[in-house]
Structures are given as structure tokens and as C-alpha cells.
XYZ file of C-alpha atoms in Angstrom:
261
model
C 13.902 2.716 -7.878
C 11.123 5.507 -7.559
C 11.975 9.071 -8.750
C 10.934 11.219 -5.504
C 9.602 14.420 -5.830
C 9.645 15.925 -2.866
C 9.159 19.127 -1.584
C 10.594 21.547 0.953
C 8.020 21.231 3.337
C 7.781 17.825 3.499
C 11.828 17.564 3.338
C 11.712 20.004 6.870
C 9.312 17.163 8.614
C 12.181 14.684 8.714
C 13.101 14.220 11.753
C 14.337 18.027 12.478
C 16.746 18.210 9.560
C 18.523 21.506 9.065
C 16.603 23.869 6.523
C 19.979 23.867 4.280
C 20.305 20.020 4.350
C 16.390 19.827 3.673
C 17.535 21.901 0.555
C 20.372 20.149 -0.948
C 18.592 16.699 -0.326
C 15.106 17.790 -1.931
C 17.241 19.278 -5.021
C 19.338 16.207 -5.773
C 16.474 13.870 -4.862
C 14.751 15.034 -8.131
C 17.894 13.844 -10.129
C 16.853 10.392 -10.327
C 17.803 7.220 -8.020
C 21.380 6.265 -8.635
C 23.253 8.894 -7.904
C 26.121 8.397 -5.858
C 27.031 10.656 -3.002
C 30.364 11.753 -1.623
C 31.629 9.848 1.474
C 34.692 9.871 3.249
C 33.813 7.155 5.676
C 36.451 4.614 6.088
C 35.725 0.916 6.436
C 32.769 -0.699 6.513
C 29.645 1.410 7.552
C 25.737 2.201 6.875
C 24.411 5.306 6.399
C 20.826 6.944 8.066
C 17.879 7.058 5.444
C 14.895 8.659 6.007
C 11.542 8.754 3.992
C 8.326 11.514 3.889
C 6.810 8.865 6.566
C 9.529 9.584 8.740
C 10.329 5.440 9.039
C 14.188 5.486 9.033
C 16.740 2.566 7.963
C 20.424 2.070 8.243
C 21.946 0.605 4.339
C 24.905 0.051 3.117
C 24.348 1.989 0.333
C 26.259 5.757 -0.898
C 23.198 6.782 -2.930
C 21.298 10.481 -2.656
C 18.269 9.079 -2.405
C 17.173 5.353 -2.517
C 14.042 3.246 -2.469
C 11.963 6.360 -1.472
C 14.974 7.174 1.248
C 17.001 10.283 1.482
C 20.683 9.739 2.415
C 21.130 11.862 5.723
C 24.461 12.820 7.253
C 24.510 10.375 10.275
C 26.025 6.357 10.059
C 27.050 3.842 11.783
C 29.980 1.398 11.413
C 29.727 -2.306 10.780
C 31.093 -5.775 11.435
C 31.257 -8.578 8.992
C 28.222 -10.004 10.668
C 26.612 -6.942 10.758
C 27.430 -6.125 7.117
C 25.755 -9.125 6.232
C 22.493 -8.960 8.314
C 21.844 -4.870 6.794
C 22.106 -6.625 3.312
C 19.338 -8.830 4.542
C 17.362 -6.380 5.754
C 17.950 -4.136 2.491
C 16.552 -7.298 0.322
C 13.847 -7.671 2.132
C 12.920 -3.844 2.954
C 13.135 -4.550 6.636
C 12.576 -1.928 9.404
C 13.935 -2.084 12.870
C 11.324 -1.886 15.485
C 13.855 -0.103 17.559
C 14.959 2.458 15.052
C 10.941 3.223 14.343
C 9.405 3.571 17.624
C 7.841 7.194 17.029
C 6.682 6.332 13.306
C 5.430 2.925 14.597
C 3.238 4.819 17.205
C 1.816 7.574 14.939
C 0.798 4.586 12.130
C -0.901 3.012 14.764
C -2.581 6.364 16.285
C -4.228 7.272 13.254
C -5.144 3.878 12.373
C -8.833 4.418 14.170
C -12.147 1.880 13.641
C -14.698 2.625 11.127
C -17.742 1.579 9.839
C -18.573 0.608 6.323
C -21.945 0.431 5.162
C -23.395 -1.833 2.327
C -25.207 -0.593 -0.909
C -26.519 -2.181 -4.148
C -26.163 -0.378 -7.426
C -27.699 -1.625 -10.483
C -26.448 -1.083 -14.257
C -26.708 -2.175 -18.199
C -24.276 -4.854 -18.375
C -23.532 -5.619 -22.132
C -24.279 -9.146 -23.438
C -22.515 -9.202 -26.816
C -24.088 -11.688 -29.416
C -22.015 -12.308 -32.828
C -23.403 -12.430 -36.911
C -21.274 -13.424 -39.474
C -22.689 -12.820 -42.652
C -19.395 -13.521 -45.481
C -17.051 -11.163 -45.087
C -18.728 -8.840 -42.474
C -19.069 -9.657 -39.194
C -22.041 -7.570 -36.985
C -21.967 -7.841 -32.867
C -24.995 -6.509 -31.024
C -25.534 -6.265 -27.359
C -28.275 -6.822 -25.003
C -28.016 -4.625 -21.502
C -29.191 -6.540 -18.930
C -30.019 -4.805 -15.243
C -27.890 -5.978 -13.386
C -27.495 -5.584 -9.577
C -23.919 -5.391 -7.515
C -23.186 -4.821 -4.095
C -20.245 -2.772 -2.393
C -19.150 -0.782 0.582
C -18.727 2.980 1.428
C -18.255 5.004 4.754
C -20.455 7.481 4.024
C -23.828 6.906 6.166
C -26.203 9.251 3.745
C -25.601 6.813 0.567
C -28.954 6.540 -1.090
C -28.644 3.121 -2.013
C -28.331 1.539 1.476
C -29.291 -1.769 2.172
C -28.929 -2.097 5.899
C -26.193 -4.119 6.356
C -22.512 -2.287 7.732
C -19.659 -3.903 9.208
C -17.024 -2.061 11.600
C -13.385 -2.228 10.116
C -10.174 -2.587 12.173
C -6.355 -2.731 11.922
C -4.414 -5.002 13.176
C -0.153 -5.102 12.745
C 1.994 -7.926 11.847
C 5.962 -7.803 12.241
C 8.730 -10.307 11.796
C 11.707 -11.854 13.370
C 15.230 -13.173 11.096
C 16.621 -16.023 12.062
C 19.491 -18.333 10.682
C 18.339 -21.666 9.260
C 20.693 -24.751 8.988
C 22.190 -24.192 5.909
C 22.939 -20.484 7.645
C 20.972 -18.684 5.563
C 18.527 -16.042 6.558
C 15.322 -16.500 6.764
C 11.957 -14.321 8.151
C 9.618 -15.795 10.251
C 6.446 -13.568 10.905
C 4.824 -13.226 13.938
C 0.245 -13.120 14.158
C -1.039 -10.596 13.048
C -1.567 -7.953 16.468
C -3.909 -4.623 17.861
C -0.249 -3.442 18.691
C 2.603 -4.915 17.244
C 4.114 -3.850 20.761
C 2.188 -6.204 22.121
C 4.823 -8.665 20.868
C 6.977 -7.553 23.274
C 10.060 -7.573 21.607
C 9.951 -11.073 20.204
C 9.707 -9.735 16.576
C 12.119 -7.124 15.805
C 11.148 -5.952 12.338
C 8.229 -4.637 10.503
C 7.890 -4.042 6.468
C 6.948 -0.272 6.073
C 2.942 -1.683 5.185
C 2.926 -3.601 8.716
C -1.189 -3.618 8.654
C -4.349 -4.387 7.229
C -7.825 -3.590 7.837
C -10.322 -6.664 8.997
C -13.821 -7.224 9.933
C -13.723 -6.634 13.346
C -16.690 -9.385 13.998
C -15.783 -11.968 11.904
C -12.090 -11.661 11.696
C -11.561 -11.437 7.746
C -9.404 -9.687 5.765
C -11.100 -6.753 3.937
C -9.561 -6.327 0.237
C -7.570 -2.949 0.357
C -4.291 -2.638 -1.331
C -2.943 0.827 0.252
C -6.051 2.161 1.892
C -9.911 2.307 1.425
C -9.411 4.464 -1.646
C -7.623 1.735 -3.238
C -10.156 -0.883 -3.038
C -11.723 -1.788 -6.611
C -14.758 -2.652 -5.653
C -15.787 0.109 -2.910
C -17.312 2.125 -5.691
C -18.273 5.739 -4.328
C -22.027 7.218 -4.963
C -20.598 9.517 -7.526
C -19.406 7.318 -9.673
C -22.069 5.318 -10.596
C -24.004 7.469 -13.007
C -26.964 7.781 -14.886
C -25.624 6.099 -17.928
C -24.746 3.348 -16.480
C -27.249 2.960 -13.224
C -31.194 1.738 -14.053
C -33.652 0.981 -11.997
C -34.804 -3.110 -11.869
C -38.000 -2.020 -14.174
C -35.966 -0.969 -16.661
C -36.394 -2.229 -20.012
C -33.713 -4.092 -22.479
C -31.976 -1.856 -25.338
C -30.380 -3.370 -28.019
C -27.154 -1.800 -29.884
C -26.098 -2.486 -33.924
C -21.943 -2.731 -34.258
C -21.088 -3.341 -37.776
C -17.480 -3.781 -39.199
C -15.401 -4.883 -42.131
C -12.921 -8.277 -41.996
C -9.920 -8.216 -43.668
């Protein structure tokens, strides 16, 4: 489990909580996952958690703070069945549709086109070449220019090539159903502009419901979290004089000597 830190401010954003409750919750949040919480509940029963994102999910669980969740004051009790199907959806860190409506809508709000534009960037890249001479072993390296290509958003880049490609989300969610050995199972739905568009066929999403695609050709673009994530949209900035040379550029060759044992 993940060790929030959270702060007041953020802690007053969920969902209208009381100043005083925002309080206790940030303060034994930073205690660590795993701490119980009092509850005088009787029988069988789930309580309301609620993250910084504002998704919410009902679990079966008496912990302060859990998976990134803070343990609010509201529950709801549960059937056998119903025990069962929250432990599914704990396992397999399920959201209700229902329960998420407003989150749902403000993920998908923000979640606007944009275009990405190519650039090539050249560097040294090492070529190491090995001498053994008895005990001592020398490497040396070649830098060859070497050109790559990536992506940014930012239309100014002085390395532009010409090509861009516009970049869109689209939303996948997921239904449970009970296979014949009645077990649980998830069956996902296409991936969607809306995941209402679904129209309540699929009634759960996982809290990363979307990814970004080439809107022309359909294909998923290579982001983990985001388009700061992605390892190979390398920004201007970062490729520096050191390492960037022009195609002209001329080979350099580097002596490493070192002992064997």
C-alpha cells in the first residue's frame, strides 16, 4: 500500500468533507497504510473511500486510509452475495460507474485532442571496442552521429521535420460476470469516445479507464500515465550540446584503461 501524503487543501476537495474530518483524515493518513480504524458497525458492511481524484469505492475494509483511499464516515450494509462481489471488486480495483458519475465526467472533460509534432535529434552514440593485452584490459569508443526521431507538443521545436499527428482519448470499462465454475470473471467492453456511450452495459471502470491514440490511424500511442511519462518523447531541453552534433560532425575516439584482478 502507498503512504499518502496529503494535504489540507487537497483533503477539503473531497467531496465537501467537513474541515475537522479533512483534519483528522489528512493527519492519520501520514501514519502509514494499515492502520485500523474504530467502527462500531454491526454485521456485515462496506465503508465510503475516497481518493485526491475524487473517484470513490465502497470496501470491506476498517483501514484509515487504503490503496490511495481515505476511510470516510458513510457505509453501507451487505449481503452474503454482496460481500462477495465488493471483494471482487477490491481485487481487481474496480470502480462503479454509478458511484463515479461526476469524476467520470471531469476525466473525460479535460481529456481534450492535441497535436504532436515530429522532430529528429542527432547524438554521439558510443561504440565500445575491447583490447586485452595480459592482465589489462583497455575499451575505447567510437561516437557515431547518430539520428533519432520523437514527438513533442510544442509547435516552435527547432528540429521539426514536418510530420504531426493529432492525439485522442478514448475510454474502456468492464462488466463482471459469473462463469460456470461460478467464479468471477471481467469481461471488457471496446475501447469508447465516452464510456457512456456504453449505455450501461459495462458497469465498471479501473481508475486509468483511457489511453491516448492516433486519431487517423487508430493506434495506441506509448504513454504510461500521461505525455510526460512517455520515454521516448524527449523535450528540446534535454537534448544538449554534449550529446547533440550535427550530421558533419566528425568521429572522436576515447582511451578507458583498467586493471583485472
Amino acid at each position: 500500500m502507498k503512504n499518502l501524503k496529503l494535504n489540507l487543501k487537497k483533503m477539503i476537495k473531497l467531496r465537501g468533507m467537513p474541515l475537522v474530518l479533512a483534519a483528522t483524515v489528512m493527519a492519520t493518513g501520514l501514519t502509514g497504510c494499515g492502520k485500523k480504524a474504530e467502527c462500531d458497525v454491526k454485521g456485515s458492511h462496506a465503508h465510503l473511500y475516497v481518493n485526491e481524484n475524487n473517484f470513490v469505492r465502497y470496501i470491506d475494509k476498517e483501514y484509515l486510509n487504503y490503496e490511495g483511499y481515505e476511510r470516510q464516515d458513510d457505509y453501507i450494509s451487505l449481503t452474503d452475495d454482496e460481500v462477495e462481489i465488493r471483494k471482487f471488486e477490491d481485487k481487481k480495483n474496480l470502480l462503479r460507474i454509478d458511484e463515479n458519475i461526476e469524476a467520470i465526467e471531469a476525466v473525460q472533460q479535460q481529456n481534450h485532442d492535441y497535436i504532436e509534432y515530429r522532430y529528429a535529434y542527432t547524438y554521439l552514440m558510443p561504440i565500445p571496442h575491447y583490447i586485452r593485452t595480459g592482465k589489462t584490459s583497455s575499451v575505447y569508443f567510437t561516437y557515431i552521429p547518430t539520428t533519432h526521431y520523437s514527438w513533442t507538443n510544442n509547435p516552435n521545436h527547432s528540429r521539426l521535420t514536418g510530420e504531426q499527428r493529432r492525439c485522442h482519448h478514448v475510454y474502456q470499462a468492464y462488466n463482471v460476470v459469473m462463469d460456470e465454475k461460478g467464479k468471477y470473471v471481467l469481461v471488457p467492453s471496446e475501447y469508447v469516445d465516452n464510456i457512456f456511450d456504453l449505455n450501461g452495459e459495462y458497469t465498471y471502470i479501473k481508475e486509468k479507464f483511457c489511453k491516448v491514440i492516433d486519431a487517423e490511424y487508430g493506434y495506441e500511442l506509448d504513454y504510461e500515465d500521461g505525455v510526460e511519462d512517455d520515454p521516448d518523447l524527449i523535450q528540446e531541453e534535454e537534448v544538449t550540446d554534449e550529446k547533440s552534433v550535427t550530421q558533419g560532425s566528425s568521429t572522436e575516439n576515447k582511451i578507458l584503461t583498467k586493471s583485472l584482478t
